[in-house]
Coordinates of C-alpha atoms in Angstrom, one line a residue:
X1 CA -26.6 25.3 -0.1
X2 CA -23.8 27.0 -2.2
X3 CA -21.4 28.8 -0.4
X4 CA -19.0 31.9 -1.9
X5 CA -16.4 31.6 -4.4
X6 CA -14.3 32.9 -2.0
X7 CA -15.4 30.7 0.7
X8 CA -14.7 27.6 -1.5
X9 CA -11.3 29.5 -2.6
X10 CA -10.2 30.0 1.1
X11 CA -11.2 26.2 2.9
X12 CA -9.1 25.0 0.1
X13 CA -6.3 27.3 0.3
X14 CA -6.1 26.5 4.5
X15 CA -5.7 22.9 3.5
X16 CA -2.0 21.3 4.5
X17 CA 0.2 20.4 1.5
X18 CA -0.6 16.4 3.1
X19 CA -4.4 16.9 2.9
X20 CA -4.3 19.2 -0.2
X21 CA -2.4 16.4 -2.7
X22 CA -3.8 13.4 -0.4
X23 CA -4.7 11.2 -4.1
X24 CA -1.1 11.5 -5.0
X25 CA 0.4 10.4 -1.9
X26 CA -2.2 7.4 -1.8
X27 CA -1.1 6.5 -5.4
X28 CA 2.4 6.7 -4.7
X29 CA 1.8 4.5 -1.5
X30 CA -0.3 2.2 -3.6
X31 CA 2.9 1.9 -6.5
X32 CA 5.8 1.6 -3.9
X33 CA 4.4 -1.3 -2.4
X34 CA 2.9 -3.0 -5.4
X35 CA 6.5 -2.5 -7.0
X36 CA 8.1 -3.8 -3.3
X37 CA 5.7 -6.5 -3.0
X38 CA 6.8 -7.8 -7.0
X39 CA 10.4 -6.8 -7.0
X40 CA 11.8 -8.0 -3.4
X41 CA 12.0 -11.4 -2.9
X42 CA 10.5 -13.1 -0.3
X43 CA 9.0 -9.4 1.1
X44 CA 5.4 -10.2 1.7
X45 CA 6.1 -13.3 3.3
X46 CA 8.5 -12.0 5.4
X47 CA 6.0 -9.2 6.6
X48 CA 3.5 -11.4 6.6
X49 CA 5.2 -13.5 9.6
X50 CA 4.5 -11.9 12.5
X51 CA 0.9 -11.4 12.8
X52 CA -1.0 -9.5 15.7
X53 CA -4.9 -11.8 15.7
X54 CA -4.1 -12.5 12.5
X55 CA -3.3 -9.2 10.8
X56 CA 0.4 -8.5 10.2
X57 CA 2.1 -6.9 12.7
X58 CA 3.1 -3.7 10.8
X59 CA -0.1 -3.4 9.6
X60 CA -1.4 -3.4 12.9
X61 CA 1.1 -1.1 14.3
X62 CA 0.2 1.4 11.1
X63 CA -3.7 0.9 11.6
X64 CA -3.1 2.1 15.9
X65 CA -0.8 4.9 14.5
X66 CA -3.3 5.9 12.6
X67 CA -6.3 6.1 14.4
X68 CA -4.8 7.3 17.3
X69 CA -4.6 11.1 16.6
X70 CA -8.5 11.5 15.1
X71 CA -9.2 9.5 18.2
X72 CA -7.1 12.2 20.2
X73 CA -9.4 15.1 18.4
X74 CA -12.6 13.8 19.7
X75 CA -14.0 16.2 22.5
X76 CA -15.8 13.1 24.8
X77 CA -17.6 15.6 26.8
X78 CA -19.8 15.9 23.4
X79 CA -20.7 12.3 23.0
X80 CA -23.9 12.6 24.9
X81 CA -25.7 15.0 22.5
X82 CA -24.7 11.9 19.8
X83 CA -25.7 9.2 21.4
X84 CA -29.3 10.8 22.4
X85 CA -29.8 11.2 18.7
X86 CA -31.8 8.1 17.3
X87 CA -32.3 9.2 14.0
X88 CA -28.6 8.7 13.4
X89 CA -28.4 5.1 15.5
X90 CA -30.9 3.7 14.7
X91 CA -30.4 4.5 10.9
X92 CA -26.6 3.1 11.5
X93 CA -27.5 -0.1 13.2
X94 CA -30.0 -0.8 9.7
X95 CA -27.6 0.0 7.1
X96 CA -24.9 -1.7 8.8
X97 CA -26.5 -4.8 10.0
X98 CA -29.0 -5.6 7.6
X99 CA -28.6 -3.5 4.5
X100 CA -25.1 -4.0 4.1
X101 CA -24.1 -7.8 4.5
X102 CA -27.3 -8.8 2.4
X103 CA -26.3 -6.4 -0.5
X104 CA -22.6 -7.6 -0.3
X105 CA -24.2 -11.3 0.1
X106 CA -26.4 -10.1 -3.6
X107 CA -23.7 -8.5 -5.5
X108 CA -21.2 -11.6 -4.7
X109 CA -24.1 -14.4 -6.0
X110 CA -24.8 -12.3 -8.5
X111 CA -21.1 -11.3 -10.1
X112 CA -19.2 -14.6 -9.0
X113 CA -21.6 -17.0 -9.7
X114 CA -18.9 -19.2 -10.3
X115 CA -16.2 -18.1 -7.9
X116 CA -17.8 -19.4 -5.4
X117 CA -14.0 -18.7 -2.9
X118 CA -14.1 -15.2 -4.0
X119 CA -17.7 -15.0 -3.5
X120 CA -17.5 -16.7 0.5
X121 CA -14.6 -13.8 1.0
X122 CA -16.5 -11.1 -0.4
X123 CA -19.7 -12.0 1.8
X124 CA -16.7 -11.9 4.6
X125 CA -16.2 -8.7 4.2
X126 CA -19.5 -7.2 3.8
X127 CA -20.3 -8.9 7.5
X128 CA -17.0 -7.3 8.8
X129 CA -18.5 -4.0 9.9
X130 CA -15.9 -0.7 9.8
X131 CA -14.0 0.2 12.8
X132 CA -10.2 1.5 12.1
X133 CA -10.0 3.3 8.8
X134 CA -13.4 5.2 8.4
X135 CA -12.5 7.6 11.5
X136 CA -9.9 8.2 8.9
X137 CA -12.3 9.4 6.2
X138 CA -14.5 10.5 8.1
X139 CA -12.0 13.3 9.6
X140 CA -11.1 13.8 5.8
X141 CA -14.6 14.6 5.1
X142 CA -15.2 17.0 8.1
X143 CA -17.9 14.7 9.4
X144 CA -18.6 14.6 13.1
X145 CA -15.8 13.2 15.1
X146 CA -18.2 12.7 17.9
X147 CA -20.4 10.8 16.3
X148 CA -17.8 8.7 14.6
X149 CA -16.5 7.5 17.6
X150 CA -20.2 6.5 19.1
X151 CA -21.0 4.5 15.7
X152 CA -17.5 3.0 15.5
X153 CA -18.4 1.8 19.0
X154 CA -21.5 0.8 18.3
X155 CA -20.1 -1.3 15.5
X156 CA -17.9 -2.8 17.7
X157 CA -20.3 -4.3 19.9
X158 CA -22.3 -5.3 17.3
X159 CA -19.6 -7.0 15.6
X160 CA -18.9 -9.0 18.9
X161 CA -22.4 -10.0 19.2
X162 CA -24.0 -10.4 15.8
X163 CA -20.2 -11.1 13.2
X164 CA -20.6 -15.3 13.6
X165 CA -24.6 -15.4 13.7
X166 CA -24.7 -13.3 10.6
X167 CA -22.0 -15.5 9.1
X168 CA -23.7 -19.1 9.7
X169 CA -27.1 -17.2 8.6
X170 CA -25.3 -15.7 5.2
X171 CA -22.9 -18.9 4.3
X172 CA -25.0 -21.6 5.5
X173 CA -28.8 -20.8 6.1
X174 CA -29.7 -18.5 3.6
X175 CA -27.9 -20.1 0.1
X176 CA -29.7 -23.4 1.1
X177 CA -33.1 -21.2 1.3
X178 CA -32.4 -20.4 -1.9
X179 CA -31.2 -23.6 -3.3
X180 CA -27.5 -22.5 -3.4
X181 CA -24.3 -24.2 -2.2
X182 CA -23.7 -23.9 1.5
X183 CA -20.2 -23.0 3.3
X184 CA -19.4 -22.7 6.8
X185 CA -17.7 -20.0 8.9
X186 CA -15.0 -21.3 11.8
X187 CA -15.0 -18.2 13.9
X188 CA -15.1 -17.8 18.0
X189 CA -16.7 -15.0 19.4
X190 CA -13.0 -14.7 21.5
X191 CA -11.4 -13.7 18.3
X192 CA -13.0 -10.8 17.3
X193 CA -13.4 -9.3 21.0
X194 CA -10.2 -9.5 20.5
X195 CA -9.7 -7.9 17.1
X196 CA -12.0 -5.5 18.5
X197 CA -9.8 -4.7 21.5
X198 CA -6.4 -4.6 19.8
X199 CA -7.6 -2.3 16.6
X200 CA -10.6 0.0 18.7
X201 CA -9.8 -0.5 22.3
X202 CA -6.1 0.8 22.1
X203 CA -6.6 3.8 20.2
X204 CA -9.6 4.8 21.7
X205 CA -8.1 4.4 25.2
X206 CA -5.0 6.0 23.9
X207 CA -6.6 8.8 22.1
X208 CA -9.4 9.6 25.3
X209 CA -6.4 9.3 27.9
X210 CA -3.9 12.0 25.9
X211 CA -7.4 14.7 26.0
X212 CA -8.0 14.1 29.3
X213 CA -4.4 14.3 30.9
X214 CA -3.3 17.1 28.7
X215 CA -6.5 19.3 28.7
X216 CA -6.0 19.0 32.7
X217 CA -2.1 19.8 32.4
X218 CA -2.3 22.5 30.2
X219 CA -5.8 23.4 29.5
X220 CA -8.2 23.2 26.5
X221 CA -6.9 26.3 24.2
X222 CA -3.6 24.5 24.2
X223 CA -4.5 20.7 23.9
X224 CA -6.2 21.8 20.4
X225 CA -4.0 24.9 19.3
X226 CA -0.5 23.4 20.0
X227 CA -0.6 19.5 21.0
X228 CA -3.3 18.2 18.2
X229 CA -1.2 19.9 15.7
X230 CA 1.7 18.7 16.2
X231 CA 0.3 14.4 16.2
X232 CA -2.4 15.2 14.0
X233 CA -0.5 14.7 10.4
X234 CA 1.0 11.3 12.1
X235 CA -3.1 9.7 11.1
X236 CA -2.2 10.2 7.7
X237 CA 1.5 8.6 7.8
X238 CA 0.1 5.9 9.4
X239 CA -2.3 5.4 6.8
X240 CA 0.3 5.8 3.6
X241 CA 2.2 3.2 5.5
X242 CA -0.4 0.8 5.8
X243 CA -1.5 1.0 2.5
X244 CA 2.5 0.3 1.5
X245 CA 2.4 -2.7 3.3
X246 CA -0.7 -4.0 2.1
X247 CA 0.3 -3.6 -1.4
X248 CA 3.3 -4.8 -0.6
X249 CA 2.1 -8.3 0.7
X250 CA 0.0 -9.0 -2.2
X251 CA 1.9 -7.5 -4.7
X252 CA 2.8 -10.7 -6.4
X253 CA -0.6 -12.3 -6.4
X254 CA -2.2 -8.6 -7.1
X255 CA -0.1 -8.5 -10.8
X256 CA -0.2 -12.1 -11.4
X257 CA -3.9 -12.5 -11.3
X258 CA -5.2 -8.9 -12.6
X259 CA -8.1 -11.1 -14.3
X260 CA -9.4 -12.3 -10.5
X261 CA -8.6 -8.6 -8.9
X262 CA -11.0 -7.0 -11.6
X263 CA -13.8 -9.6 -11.1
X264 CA -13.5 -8.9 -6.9
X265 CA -12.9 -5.5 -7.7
X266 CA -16.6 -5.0 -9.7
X267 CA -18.9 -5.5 -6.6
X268 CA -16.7 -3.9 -4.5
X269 CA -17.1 -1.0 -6.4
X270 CA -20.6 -1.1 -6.5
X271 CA -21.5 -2.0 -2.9
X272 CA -19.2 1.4 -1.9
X273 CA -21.2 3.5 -4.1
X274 CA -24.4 1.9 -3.0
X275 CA -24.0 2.3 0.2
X276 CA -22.3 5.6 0.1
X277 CA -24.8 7.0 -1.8
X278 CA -28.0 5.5 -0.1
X279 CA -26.6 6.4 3.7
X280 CA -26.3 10.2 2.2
X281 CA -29.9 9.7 0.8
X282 CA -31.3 8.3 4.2
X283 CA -29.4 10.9 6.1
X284 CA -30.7 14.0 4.5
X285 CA -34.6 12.0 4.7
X286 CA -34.2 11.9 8.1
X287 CA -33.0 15.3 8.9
X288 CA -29.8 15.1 9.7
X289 CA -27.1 17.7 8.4
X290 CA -24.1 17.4 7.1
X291 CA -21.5 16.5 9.9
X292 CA -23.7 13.2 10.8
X293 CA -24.9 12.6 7.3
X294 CA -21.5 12.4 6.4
X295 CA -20.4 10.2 9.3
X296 CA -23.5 7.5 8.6
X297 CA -22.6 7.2 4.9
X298 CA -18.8 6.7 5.7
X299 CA -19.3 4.1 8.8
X300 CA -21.7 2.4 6.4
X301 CA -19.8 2.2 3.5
X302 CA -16.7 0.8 5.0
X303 CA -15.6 -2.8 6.1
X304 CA -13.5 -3.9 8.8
X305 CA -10.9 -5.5 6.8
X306 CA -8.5 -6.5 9.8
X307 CA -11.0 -8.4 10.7
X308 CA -12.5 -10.3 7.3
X309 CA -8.8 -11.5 6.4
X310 CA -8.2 -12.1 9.7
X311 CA -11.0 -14.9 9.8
X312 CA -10.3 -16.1 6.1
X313 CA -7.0 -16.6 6.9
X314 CA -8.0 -18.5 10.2
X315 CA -10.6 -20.3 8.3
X316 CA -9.4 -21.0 5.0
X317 CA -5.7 -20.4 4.9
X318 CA -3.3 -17.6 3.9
X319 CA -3.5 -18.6 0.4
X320 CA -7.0 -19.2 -0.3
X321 CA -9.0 -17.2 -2.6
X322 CA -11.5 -16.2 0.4
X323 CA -8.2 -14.5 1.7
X324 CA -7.4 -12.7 -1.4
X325 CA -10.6 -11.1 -1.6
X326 CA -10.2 -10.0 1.7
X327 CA -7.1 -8.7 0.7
X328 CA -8.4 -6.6 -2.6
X329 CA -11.0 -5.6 -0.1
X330 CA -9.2 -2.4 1.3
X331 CA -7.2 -2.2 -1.8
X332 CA -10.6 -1.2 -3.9
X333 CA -12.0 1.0 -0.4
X334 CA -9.1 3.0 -0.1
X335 CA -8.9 5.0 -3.5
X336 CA -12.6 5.0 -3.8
X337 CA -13.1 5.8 -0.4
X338 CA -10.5 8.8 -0.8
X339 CA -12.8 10.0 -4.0
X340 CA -15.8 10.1 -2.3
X341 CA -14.2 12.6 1.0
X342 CA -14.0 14.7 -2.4
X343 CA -17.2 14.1 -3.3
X344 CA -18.8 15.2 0.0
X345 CA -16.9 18.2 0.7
X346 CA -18.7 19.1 -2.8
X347 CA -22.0 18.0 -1.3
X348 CA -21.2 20.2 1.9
X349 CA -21.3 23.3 -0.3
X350 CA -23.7 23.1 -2.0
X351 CA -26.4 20.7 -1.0
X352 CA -26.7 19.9 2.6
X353 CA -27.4 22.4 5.3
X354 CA -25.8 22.2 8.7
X355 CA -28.5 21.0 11.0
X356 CA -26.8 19.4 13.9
X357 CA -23.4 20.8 15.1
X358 CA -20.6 21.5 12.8
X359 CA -16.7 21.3 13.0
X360 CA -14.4 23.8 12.6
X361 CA -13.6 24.3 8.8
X362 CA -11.1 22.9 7.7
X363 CA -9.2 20.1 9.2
X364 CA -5.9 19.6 8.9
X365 CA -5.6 15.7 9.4

């Protein structure tokens, strides 16, 4: 469904300078802290010492700064009308839990045959189900905020219930079905409650807490007109801040072993676009339009990365392989990621209609 010229001409035009020129700023972020991580001694080691379950503690702190304000946008008197809507949970729960980590478990058997620590890391991360960084896209994309918070939830639970069962079945059961070498996964349930707790459970609380005391002190009108304006561009600080850090602790290894990045790097790409692409396919066959289409193919296409280098640090140490790939995890989602919020404002255009409710247009982050 095409809309004006001067439709198109006018959303962009409204866009913040920040949202407007958000690939540069991400490629700046990505430079400084590859260029920080290679140039300062002793930087990512120093960073990496204080750790909150495992994750660094200033990216920790930039992952809650970011998902605080998006979490702050999210109207919760709405969630009911998502979480009455099957089409979209059921079609979440099967290309999260099943499609997902047995594509990511294919694509690492089938491009690091013999890598086999990349490989275990990769099929790490495909397990590690998104629940930080898509509300992120997702907002980008002017998906459904309501939604997104449901399915992130929904992740959550699942994650707390099914992350070490799918693990032993994708490390241990299934390669020796097949005749491949085995691994195991050292992971207690305890940890990722508690993963889940720190990087959903604060924001969320955080986010549902500021809507509900200032929409009684001051009213609706100015919660969203004055209040969300003023937090909302700290989501996308905190998110050019985390990706600094990131870069910055594995600079060194990053640019000394480009070689090993691009052979991670290739399935990554692939398992984005494939799921990406297939959640926007199954979205549209089901009926849905654009604001939940959008907000299945983003939860599905991203990976809990706090929590996959989290558990391959635990498990295999902060410099094994299985961590690295954890590591170039994010690094490959972010920019790719980024494109395809590009990509799906196109599709919002001109393809998809607007079936179930829409958000305003546009969003300034």
């Amino acid at each position: 469904m095409s809309a004006p010229p001067q439709e198109e001409a006018s959303v962009v035009g409204k866009l913040s300078t920040l949202d407007r020129f958000l690939p540069v700023w991400i490629l700046a972020a990505m430079a400084v802290g590859l260029l920080a991580g290679r140039l300062v001694p002793g930087l990512g080691e120093a960073l990496g010492a204080v750790a909150v379950d495992g994750v660094s503690l200033p990216i920790a702190l930039g992952l809650l700064v970011m998902m605080y304000p998006v979490l702050a946008k999210v109207r919760y008197d709405r969630l009911d009308s998502v979480t009455g809507d099957r089409r979209l949970l059921v079609s979440s729960l099967v290309l999260n839990w099943l499609l997902g980590p047995a594509l990511m478990f294919a694509l690492a058997w089938l491009l690091l045959p013999d890598l086999p620590e990349y490989r275990t890391g990769l099929i790490v991360v495909g397990l590690a189900r998104c629940i930080a960084m898509v509300v992120i896209w997702n907002d980008l994309a002017c998906g459904d905020r309501e939604a997104a918070a449901v399915l992130v939830a929904l992740n959550s639970v699942f994650q707390v219930i099914a992350f070490g069962a799918l693990g032993w079945f994708y490390l241990s059961v299934l390669p020796g079905w097949l005749g491949l070498p085995t691994t195991g996964l050292d992971v207690s349930p305890w940890a990722i409650v508690r993963s889940v707790l720190i990087f959903l459970g604060i924001p969320l609380l955080a986010g549902y807490l500021t809507r509900l005391l200032g929409e009684r002190a001051k009213g609706r009108d100015w919660y969203e007109s004055t209040l969300l304006p003023r937090i909302g561009p700290f989501a996308l600080y905190g998110l050019l801040f985390t990706i600094v850090i990131l870069f910055a602790l594995q600079g060194d290894a990053i640019t000394s072993q480009p070689l090993d990045v691009v052979r991670i790097a290739l399935p990554l790409l692939i398992y984005f676009a494939v799921m990406w692409a297939g959640s926007y396919a199954l979205g549209r066959a089901v009926g849905l339009g654009y604001g939940r289409t959008t907000t299945l193919a983003f939860t599905a296409a991203g990976n809990n990365f706090e929590l996959a280098i989290a558990v391959a640090i635990a498990t295999w140490g902060a410099t094994s392989g299985q961590a690295l790939a954890g590591v170039v995890g994010p690094l490959i989602e972010v920019p790719v990621l980024v494109a395809l919020v590009y990509v799906s404002l196109w599709l919002r255009r001109r393809l998809l209609p607007t079936i179930d409710p829409a958000p305003e247009e546009p969003r300034r982050a």
